[in-house]
Structure formats: structure tokens, C-alpha cells
Short mmCIF file of C-alpha atoms in Angstrom, two decimals:
data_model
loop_
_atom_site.label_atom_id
_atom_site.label_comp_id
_atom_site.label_asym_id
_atom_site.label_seq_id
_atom_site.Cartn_x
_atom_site.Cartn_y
_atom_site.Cartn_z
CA UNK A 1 0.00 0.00 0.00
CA UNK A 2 2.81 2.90 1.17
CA UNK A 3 4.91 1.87 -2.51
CA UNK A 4 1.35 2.05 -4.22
CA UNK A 5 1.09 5.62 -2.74
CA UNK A 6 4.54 6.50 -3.09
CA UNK A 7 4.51 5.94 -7.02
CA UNK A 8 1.31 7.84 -7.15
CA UNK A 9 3.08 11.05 -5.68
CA UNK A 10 6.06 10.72 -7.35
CA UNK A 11 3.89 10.65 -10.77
CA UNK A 12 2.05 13.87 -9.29
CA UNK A 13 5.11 15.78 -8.52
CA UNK A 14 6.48 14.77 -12.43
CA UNK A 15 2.91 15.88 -13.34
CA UNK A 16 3.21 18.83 -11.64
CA UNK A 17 6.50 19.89 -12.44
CA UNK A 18 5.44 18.94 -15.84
CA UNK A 19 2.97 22.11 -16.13
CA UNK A 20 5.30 24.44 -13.96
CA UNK A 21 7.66 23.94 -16.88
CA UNK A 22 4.99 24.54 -19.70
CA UNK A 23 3.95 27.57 -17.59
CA UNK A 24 7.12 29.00 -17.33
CA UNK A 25 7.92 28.37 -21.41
CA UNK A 26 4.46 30.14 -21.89
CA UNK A 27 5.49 33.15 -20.23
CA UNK A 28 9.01 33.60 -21.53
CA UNK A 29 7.28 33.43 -25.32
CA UNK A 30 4.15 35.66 -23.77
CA UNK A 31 7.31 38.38 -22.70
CA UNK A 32 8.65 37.71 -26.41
CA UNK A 33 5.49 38.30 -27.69
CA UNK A 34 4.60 41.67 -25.56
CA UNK A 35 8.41 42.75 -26.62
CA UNK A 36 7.62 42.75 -30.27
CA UNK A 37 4.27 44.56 -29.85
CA UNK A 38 5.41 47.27 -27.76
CA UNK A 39 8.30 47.82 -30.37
CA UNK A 40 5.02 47.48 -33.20
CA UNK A 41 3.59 50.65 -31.26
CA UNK A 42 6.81 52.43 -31.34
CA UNK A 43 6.80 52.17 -35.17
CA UNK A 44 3.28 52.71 -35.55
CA UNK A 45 3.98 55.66 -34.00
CA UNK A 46 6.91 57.36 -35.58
CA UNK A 47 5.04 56.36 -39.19
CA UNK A 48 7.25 53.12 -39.86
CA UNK A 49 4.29 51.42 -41.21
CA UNK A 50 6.31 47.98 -42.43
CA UNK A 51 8.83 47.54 -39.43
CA UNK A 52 5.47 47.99 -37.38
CA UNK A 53 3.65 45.37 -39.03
CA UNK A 54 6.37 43.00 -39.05
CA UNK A 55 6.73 43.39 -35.18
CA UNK A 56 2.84 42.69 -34.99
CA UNK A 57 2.74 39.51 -36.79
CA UNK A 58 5.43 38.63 -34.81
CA UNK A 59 3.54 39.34 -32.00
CA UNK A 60 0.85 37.08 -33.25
CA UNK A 61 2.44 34.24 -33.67
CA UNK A 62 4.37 34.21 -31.13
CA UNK A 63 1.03 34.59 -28.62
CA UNK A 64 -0.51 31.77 -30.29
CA UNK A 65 2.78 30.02 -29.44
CA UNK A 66 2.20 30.56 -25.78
CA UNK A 67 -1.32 29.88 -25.99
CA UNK A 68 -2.52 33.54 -25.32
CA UNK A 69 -4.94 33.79 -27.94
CA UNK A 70 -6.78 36.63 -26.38
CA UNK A 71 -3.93 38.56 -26.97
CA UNK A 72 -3.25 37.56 -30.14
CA UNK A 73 -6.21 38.75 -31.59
CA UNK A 74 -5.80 41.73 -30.12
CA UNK A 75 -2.46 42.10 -31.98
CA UNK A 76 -4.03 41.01 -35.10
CA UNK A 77 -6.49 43.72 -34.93
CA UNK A 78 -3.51 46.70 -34.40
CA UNK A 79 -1.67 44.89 -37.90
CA UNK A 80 -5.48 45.26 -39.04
CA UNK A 81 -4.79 48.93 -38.05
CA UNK A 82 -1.60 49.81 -39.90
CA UNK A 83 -3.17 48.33 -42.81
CA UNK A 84 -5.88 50.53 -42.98
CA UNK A 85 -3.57 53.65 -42.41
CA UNK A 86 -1.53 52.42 -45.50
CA UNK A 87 -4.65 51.30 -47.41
CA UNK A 88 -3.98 48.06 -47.62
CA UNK A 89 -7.29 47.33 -47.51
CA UNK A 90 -7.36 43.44 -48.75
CA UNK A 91 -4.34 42.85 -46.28
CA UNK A 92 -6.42 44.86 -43.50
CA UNK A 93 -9.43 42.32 -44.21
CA UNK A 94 -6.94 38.96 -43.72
CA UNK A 95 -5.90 41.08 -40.30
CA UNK A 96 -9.76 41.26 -39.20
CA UNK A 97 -10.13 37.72 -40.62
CA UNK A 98 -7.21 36.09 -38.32
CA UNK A 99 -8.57 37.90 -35.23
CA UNK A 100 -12.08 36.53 -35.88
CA UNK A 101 -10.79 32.80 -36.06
CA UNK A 102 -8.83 33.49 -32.97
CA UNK A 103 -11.79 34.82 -30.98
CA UNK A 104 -13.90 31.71 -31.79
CA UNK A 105 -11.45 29.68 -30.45
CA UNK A 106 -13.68 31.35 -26.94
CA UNK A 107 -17.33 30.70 -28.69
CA UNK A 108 -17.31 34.36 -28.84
CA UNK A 109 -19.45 34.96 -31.89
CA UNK A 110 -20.66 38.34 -31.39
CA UNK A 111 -17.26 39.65 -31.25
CA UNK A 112 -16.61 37.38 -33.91
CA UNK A 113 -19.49 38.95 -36.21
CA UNK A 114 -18.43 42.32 -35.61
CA UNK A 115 -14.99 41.55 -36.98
CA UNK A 116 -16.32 39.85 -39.99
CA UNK A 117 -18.59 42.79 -40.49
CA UNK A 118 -14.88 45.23 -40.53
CA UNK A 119 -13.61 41.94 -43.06
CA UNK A 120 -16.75 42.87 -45.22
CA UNK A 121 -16.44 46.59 -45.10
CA UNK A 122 -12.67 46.20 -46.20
CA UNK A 123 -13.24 43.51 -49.33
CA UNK A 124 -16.25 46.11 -50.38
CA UNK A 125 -13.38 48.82 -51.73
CA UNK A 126 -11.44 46.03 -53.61
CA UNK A 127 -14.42 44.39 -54.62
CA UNK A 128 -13.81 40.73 -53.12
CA UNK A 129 -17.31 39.52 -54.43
CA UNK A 130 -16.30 35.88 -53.43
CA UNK A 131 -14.33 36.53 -50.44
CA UNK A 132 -17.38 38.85 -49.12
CA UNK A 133 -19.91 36.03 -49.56
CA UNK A 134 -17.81 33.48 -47.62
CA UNK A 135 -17.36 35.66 -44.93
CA UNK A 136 -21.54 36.15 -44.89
CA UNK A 137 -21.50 32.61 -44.82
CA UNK A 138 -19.91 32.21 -41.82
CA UNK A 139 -21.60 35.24 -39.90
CA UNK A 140 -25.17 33.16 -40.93
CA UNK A 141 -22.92 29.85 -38.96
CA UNK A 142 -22.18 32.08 -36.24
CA UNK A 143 -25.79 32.66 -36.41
CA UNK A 144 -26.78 29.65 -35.84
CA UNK A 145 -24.30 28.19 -33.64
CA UNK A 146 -25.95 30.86 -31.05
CA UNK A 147 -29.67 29.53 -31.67
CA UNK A 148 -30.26 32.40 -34.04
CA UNK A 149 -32.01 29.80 -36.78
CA UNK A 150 -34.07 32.51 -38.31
CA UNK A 151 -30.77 35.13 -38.47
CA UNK A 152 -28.72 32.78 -40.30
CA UNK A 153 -31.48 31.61 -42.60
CA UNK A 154 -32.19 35.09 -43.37
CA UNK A 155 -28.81 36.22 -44.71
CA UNK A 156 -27.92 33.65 -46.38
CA UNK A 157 -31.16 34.33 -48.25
CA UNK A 158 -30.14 38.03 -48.73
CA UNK A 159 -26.44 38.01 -49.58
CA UNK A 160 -25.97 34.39 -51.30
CA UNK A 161 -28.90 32.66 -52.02
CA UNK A 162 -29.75 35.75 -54.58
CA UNK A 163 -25.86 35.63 -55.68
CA UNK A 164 -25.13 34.81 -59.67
CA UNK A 165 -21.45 34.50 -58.80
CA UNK A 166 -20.60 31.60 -60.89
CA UNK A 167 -17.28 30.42 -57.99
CA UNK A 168 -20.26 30.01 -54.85
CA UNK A 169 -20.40 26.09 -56.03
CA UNK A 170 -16.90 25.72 -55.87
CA UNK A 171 -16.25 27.65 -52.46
CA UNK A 172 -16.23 25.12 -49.94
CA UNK A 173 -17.00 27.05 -46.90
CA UNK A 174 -20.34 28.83 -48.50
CA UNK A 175 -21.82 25.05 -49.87
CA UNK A 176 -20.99 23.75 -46.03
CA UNK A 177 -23.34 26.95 -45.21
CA UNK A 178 -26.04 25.93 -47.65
CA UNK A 179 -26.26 22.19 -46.45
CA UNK A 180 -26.47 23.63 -42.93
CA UNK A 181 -29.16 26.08 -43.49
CA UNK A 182 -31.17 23.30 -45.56
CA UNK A 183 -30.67 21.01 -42.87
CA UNK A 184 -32.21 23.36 -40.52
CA UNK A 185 -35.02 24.17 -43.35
CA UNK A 186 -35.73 20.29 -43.90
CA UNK A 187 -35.28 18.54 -40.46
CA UNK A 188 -33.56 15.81 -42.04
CA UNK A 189 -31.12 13.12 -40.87
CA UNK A 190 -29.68 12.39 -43.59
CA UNK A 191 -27.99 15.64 -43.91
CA UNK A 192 -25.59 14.88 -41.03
CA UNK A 193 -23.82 12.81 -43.30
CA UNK A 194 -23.40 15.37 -46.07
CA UNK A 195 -22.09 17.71 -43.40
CA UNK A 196 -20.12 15.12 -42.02
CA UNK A 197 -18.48 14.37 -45.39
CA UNK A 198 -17.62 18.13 -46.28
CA UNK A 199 -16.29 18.63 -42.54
CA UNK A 200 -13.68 15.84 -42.73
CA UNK A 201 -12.68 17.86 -46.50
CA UNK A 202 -12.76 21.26 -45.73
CA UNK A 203 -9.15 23.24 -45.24
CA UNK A 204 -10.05 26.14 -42.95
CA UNK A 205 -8.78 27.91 -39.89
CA UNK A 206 -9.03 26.48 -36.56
CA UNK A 207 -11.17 29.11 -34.88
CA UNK A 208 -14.01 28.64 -38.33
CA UNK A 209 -13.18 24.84 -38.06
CA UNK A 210 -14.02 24.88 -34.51
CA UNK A 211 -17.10 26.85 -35.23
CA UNK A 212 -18.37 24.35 -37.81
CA UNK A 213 -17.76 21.26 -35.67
CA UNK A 214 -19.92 23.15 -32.91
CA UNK A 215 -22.46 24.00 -36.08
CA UNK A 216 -22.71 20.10 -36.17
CA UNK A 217 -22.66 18.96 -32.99
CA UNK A 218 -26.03 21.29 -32.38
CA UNK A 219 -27.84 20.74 -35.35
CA UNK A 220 -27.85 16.44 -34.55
CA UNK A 221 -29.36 18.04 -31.45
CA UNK A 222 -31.19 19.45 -33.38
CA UNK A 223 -32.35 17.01 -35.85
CA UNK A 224 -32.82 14.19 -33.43
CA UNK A 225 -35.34 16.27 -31.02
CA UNK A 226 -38.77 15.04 -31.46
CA UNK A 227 -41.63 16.93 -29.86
CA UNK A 228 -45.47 15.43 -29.91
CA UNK A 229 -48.30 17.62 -29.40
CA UNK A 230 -51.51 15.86 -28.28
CA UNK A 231 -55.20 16.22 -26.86
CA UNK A 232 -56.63 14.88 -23.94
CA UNK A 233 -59.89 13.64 -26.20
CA UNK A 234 -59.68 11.07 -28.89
CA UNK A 235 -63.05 12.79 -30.35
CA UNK A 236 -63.16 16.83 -30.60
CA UNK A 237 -66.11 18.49 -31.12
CA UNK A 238 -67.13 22.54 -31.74
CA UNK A 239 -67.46 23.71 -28.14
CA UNK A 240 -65.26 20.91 -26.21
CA UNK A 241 -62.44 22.34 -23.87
CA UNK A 242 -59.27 19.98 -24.57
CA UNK A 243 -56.39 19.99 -22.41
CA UNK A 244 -53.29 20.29 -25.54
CA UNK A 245 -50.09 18.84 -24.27
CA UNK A 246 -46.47 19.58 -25.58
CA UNK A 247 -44.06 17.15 -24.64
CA UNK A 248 -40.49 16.63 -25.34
CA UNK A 249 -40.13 13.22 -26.29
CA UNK A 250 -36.38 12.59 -26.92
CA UNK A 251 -33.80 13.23 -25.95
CA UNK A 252 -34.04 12.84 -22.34
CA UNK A 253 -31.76 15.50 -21.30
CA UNK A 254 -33.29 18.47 -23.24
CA UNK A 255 -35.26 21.14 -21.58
CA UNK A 256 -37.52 23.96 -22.86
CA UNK A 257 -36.50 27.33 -21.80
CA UNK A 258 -39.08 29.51 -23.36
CA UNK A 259 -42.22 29.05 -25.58
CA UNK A 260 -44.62 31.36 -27.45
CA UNK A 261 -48.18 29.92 -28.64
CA UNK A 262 -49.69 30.00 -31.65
CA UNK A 263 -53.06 28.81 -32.73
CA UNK A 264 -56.04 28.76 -35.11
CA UNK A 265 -57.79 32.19 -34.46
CA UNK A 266 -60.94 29.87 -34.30
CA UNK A 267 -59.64 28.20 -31.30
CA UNK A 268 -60.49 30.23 -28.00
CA UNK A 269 -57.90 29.78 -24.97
CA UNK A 270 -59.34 28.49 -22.12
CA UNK A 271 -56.22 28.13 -19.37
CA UNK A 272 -52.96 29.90 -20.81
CA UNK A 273 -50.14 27.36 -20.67
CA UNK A 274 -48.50 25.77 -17.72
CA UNK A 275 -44.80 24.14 -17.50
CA UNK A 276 -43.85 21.15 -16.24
CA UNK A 277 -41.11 21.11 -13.29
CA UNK A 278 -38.88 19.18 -15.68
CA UNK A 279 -38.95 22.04 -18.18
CA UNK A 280 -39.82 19.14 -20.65
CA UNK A 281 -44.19 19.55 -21.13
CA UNK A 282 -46.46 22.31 -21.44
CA UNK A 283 -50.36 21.99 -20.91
CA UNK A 284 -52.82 24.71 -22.33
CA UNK A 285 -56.18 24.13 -22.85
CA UNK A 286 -58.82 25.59 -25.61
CA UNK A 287 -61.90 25.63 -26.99
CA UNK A 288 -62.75 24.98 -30.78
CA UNK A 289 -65.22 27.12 -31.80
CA UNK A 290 -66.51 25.54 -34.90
CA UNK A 291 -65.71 22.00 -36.92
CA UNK A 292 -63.40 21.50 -39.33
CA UNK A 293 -59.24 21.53 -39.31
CA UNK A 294 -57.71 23.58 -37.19
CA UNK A 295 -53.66 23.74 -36.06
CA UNK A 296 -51.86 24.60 -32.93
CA UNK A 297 -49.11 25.79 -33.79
CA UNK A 298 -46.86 26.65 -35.23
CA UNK A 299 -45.59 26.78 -31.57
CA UNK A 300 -41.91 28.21 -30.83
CA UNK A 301 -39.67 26.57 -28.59
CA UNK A 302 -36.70 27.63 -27.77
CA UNK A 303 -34.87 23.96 -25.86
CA UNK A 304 -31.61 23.64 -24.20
CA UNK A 305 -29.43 20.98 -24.39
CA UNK A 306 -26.01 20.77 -22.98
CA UNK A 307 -24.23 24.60 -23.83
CA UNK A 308 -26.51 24.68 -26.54
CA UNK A 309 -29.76 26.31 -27.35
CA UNK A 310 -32.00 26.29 -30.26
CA UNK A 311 -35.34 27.53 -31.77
CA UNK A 312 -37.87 24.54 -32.78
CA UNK A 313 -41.46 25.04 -34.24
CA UNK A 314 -43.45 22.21 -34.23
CA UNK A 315 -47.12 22.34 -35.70
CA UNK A 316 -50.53 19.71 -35.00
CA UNK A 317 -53.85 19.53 -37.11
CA UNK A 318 -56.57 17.92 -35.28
CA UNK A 319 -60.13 17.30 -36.81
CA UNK A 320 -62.70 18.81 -35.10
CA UNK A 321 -65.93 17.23 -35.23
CA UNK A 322 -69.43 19.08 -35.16
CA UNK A 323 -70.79 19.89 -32.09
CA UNK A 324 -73.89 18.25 -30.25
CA UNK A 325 -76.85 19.98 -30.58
CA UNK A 326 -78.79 19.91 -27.11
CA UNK A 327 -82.60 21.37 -28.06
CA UNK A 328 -85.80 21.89 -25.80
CA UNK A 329 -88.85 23.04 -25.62
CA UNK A 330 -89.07 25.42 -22.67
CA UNK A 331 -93.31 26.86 -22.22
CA UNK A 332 -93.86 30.34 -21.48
CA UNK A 333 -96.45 29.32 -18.86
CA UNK A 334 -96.24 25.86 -16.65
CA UNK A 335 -100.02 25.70 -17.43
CA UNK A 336 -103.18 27.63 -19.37
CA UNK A 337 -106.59 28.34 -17.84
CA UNK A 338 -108.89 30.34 -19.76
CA UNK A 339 -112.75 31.81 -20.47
CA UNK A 340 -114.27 29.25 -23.33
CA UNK A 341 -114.22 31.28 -26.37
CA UNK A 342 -111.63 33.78 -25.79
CA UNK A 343 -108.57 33.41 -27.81
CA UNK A 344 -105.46 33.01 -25.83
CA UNK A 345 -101.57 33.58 -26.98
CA UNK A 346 -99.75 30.24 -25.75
CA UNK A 347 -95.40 31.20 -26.59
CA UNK A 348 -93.01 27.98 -26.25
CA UNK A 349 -89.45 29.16 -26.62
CA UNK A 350 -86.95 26.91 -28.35
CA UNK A 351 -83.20 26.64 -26.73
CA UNK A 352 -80.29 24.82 -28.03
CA UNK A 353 -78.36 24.62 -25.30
CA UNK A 354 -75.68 22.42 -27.05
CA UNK A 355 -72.39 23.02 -28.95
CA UNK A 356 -73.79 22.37 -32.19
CA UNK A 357 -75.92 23.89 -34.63
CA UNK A 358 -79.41 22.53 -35.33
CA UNK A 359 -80.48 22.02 -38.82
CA UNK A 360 -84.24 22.42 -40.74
CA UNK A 361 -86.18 22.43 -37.73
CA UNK A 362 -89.59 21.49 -38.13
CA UNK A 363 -92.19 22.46 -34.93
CA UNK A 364 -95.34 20.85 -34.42
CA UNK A 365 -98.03 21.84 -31.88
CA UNK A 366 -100.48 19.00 -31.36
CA UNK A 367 -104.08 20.25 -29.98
CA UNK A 368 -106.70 17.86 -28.54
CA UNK A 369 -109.79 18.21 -30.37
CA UNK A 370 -111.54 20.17 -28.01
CA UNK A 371 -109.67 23.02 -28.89
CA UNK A 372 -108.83 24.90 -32.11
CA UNK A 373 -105.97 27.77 -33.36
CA UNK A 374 -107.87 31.13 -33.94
CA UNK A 375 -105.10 32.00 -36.36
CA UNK A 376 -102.12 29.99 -38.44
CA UNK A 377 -100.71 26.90 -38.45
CA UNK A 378 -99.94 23.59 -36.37
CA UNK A 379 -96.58 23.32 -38.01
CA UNK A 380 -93.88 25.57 -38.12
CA UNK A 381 -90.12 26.31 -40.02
CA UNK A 382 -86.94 27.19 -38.83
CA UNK A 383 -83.78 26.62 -40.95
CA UNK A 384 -81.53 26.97 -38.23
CA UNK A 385 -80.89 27.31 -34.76
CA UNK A 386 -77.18 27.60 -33.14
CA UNK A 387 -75.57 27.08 -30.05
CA UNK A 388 -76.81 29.40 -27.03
CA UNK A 389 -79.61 30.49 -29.40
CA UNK A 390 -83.43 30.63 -28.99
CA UNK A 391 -86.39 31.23 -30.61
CA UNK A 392 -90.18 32.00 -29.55
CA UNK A 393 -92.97 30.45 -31.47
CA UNK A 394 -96.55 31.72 -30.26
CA UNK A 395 -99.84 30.29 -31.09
CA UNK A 396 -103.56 31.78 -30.34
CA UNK A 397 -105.79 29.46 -29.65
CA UNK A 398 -109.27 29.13 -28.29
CA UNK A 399 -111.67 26.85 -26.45
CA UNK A 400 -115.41 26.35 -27.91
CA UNK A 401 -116.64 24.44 -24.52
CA UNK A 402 -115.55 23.84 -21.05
CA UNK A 403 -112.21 21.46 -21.07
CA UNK A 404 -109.60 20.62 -18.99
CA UNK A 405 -106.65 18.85 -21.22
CA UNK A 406 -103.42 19.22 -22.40
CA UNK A 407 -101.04 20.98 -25.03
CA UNK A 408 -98.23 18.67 -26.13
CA UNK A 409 -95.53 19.95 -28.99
CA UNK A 410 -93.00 17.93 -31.05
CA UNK A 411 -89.85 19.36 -32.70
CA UNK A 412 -87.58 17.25 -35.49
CA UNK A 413 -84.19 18.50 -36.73
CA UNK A 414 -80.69 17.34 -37.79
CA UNK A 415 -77.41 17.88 -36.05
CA UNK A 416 -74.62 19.16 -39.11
CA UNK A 417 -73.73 15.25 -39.40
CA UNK A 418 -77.13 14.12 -40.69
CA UNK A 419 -78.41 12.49 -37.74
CA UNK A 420 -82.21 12.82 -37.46
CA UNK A 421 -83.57 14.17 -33.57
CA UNK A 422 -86.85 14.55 -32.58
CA UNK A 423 -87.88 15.97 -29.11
CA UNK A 424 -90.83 16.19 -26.98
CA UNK A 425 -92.09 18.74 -25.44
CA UNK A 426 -94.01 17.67 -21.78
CA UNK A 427 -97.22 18.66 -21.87
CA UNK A 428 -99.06 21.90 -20.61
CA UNK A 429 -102.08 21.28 -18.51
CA UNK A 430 -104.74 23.06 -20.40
CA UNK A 431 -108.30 24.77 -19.14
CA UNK A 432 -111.23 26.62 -20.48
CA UNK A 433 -114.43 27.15 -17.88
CA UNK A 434 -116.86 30.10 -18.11
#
């Protein structure tokens, strides 16, 4: 046991005197470095333009050397700056380029984008047409590699898509953009191979190589996400309330960070949505208001998986059946007493208190023979009758003799499937003395 942990510190100390030694060589080529920048300023300064750039490229490589690439880029962006001064404006836009690449080493694609954006500005006055739509390509990958789907699709749209310059097909880095942005476009698997395949070609910096491999990495994320939206009723009708569930099927580790929803403007919302404590379901309920299709969606997700976060949309159709039709007959007055031979005005009021619409009504008041209308008909129309709604039919009628019976009424319709319904209305007691 005591040799066991004897061999393990001794390996430790060699570990550790290992990295004292690679720290120390870091900073004697970090001094080198600083040396040949400060002397860069000196001749930047006293309008040596050439001895000043040479000391800043030396500066630059020699930072990468001892790993300081923050500082590197910083020196690439003062060569950047004696090339402008001199004019040099294609050499200016390699200067921006380099310190770009170096700042993605750090995910740092904001920075990154601004630089490109300088890279742009400077190929624009020596008219780089090919060299400015590669760099547009990789802003739109710097895009996405933040989540911004949409901002990447856009400009690739706007500044290559609408491009007649005949070298685009041959320019490796702007065709990896174009199978990346129609990977996002068509959700497809199979385009991790094709991006595979031009990744394990492609001759490019390290910082834009990293960026790429992180491009990848998120889109299988990406592609392999599947969300399922579903109802809590097999059979939706006009005027149900269904509890609509989001839920983050695979993979198991992904979370949803935000949402926004979207729906048919026919659909009403009932209960706004509600988020599961594993950040992986939302609930929302609605209402349909009529039949037909309707979609959620498309909803936006935004989900979160490892360092990585990215937009998803995902849409659902469901079929929405007619509503049921609920009709009765609902009398003015519970019951009718009367002088014989005076006319009397008897109203029974027709509600559908259903969700669905009732179709060619047909009303029917049957009288016993004792008693006769003083005006119309027995039988009445109605072509329609929707939910909530109600409508009064009113009959005079009259009693030749004493009586005491009743009033009975019968209403047929169809519901907007076809189905026949006929209701009954319970009788009204019914009286005529003198």
C-alpha cells in the first residue's frame, strides 16, 4: 500500500513539475510576444508602417505560441490597423479575418461577427465579391451556432442565395453553409452525413473549423429532437375544452426554456399554458369554436441541451368534429286556464343549449280536439338554430266548450352530421271554464 502511494506522488510531482515547466515556457514566449508589440507601437507611432507590421505579426504568432490567444487577436487587430492607415485594404481584411478565427477559439461569436462585419467593409473597396460572400457565410454559422435559426437563414437568403457569382459552387466554406441552413429548413437526418463528409474535407482555420464542428454537434441536437403535441380527447367536437399537451419526447436530457403559442384564431384559450417542473411539457387548454381543421401551432420553442440552445417550431392539425346539438322546448307558462271562447296567446321558446348547430327544424303543436288555433298553423319552419340560441314560437288558440286537457308539442331536426332528432315537449295542462 505505502509503494502504491509513493509511485502515485512521485507521478504527481512529475505531473506537476510537468505544467510548472509549460507555464514557465508560456510566459518567456508571452514576454517575447509583448516585446515585439510594444516595439510594433513604437513604429506605428513614428510612421514606420512595415517595421510595425512585421513586429505585430510577430507578436501574433508568437502569442498563439504561448497559448494567449486573447492577446493575439488583439495584436491582429492593431496589424489590421496599420493596414488601414496604408490602405492596404485586402491585407487589412486577412488582419480582421485572423482575429475573428482566434476569438472563436472562446465561442465568442458576437465579437466574432463584428470583426467579420470590418472583413466585409474592407473587401467592399477592392471588390472581393467571393471573399465577401464566404465571410456572410460564416456570420449566418455564427448565427446559428448561437440559436439564431431565423438570423442565419435570413442572410444567407439576402447576400448568397440571390448571388449569380458563378465560384459560390466551388467555395467550400459557403456550400458547407447551404447544407447547414437546408438542414435546418428540412429537419432531415440524412444531412448529417453530407455535413459530415464536407467537414472531414474542408481546409479552414481552426477558430471557423471549430465553429463548424460546434455548427454540427447542435444541429444532430437538433435534428434528433422530437416533440409530440396531443389532446386529452380522442373525439373533438365545436365547443369541447381539450387539455393540448407539448411534450419533449427525446432526448431525455433536453429542456424547454421559453415558448410562445400559436393557434387557429378559431380556437379560443381556455387556461394559458403551464410548464412542467422538468422544463420538458407544457399543458394549455382551448376551446374549438366551430368544426373542421384547425392547427396549434406553429408553436416556438426555444430547448436547451447541454451549452446549446435552439429555436424549434413544431405544428398539430386535429379534426374537429361538429358539435352536439342539445334542443328543448321550454313553455312560457307551466299551465293555461282560460274563459271558453276567448282566444289566448300560448309562446313555447326553443333553446339549443348544445355546442352544435341545429339544422331544418320542423315544430309541431299537437291540440286535442276540443280546442282549435284562432289563427295559423300547427306546423312551423326554422332553418336553423345555433348554439346558445333561442327562438319563440306563439300560437292563439281558443276553447269552444268547457275542457280541462293538455297541449303537447313535437320538434324534429338534424345535427350538421345528418343524424335525425326529434324531441318532446311535456305537456301543458290546459283549461277553459266560463
Amino acid at each position: 500500500m505505502s509503494r502504491d502511494w509513493a509511485e502515485n506522488l512521485l507521478a504527481e510531482q512529475k505531473e506537476e513539475e510537468g505544467q510548472s515547466e509549460e507555464l514557465l515556457k508560456n510566459k518567456k514566449l508571452a514576454d517575447k510576444a509583448l516585446n515585439h508589440y510594444q516595439k510594433g507601437e513604437k513604429h506605428l507611432a513614428s510612421g514606420k508602417y512595415s517595421k510595425a507590421e512585421s513586429d505585430f505579426k510577430k507578436a501574433v504568432e508568437v502569442f498563439i505560441q504561448a497559448n494567449d490567444l486573447k492577446r493575439a487577436e488583439r495584436c491582429s487587430l492593431k496589424l489590421c490597423e496599420c493596414f488601414i492607415i496604408e490602405k492596404k485594404h485586402y491585407d487589412a481584411a486577412k488582419a480582421a479575418y485572423y482575429a475573428a478565427d482566434l476569438i472563436l477559439h472562446f465561442k465568442k461569436y458576437k465579437n466574432a461577427i463584428k470583426h467579420y462585419q470590418s472583413v466585409i467593409d474592407f473587401y467592399e473597396k477592392v471588390d472581393a465579391e467571393l471573399e465577401i460572400l464566404e465571410v456572410y457565410s460564416i456570420i449566418a454559422l455564427c448565427n446559428v451556432a448561437q440559436g439564431k435559426f431565423d438570423d442565419g437563414i435570413a442572410l444567407m437568403k439576402k447576400k448568397v442565395a440571390k448571388s449569380t457569382f458563378p465560384q459560390i459552387k466551388k467555395n467550400k466554406i459557403i456550400q458547407f453553409a447551404i447544407v447547414v441552413i437546408n438542414t435546418i429548413l428540412q429537419k432531415k437526418a440524412d444531412n448529417l452525413d453530407e455535413i459530415e463528409l464536407q467537414l472531414n474535407k474542408i481546409k479552414v482555420d481552426e477558430g471557423v473549423y471549430s465553429l463548424f464542428k460546434t455548427v454540427k454537434r447542435l444541429l444532430a441536437h437538433y435534428i434528433n429532437t422530437i416533440v409530440a403535441i396531443t389532446a386529452d380527447k380522442k373525439e373533438i367536437r365545436a365547443g369541447d375544452t381539450i387539455e393540448v399537451s407539448v411534450l419533449i419526447k427525446k432526448p431525455p436530457d433536453l429542456e424547454i426554456i421559453d415558448s410562445t403559442l400559436a393557434f387557429d384564431r378559431l380556437f379560443d384559450l381556455v387556461d394559458d399554458k403551464q410548464i412542467g417542473s422538468d422544463n420538458r411539457k407544457i399543458v394549455f387548454k382551448l376551446r374549438p369554436r366551430i368544426q373542421g381543421k384547425l392547427k396549434v401551432g406553429p408553436l416556438s420553442l426555444i430547448c436547451k441541451i447541454e451549452e446549446f440552445q435552439f429555436p424549434l417550431k413544431v405544428l398539430k392539425t386535429f379534426e374537429i368534429l361538429p358539435g352536439k346539438p342539445k334542443l328543448i322546448i321550454e313553455p312560457e307558462l307551466p299551465e293555461i286556464s282560460v274563459s271558453i271562447g276567448e282566444p289566448v296567446a300560448i309562446s313555447l321558446n326553443l333553446k339549443n343549449l348544445g355546442k352544435g348547430e341545429c339544422m331544418n327544424l320542423s315544430f309541431a303543436l299537437t291540440l286535442p280536439e276540443e280546442l282549435e288555433l284562432a289563427e295559423g298553423s300547427q306546423e312551423k319552419k326554422l332553418h336553423s338554430l345555433g348554439p346558445k340560441e333561442e327562438f319563440l314560437f306563439t300560437f292563439r288558440i281558443l276553447a269552444n266548450e268547457k275542457v280541462d286537457t293538455n297541449l303537447s308539442a313535437t320538434v324534429t331536426f338534424e345535427d350538421l352530421e345528418g343524424n335525425q332528432h326529434t324531441i318532446d315537449m311535456e305537456s301543458i295542462p290546459f283549461s277553459a271554464s266560463s
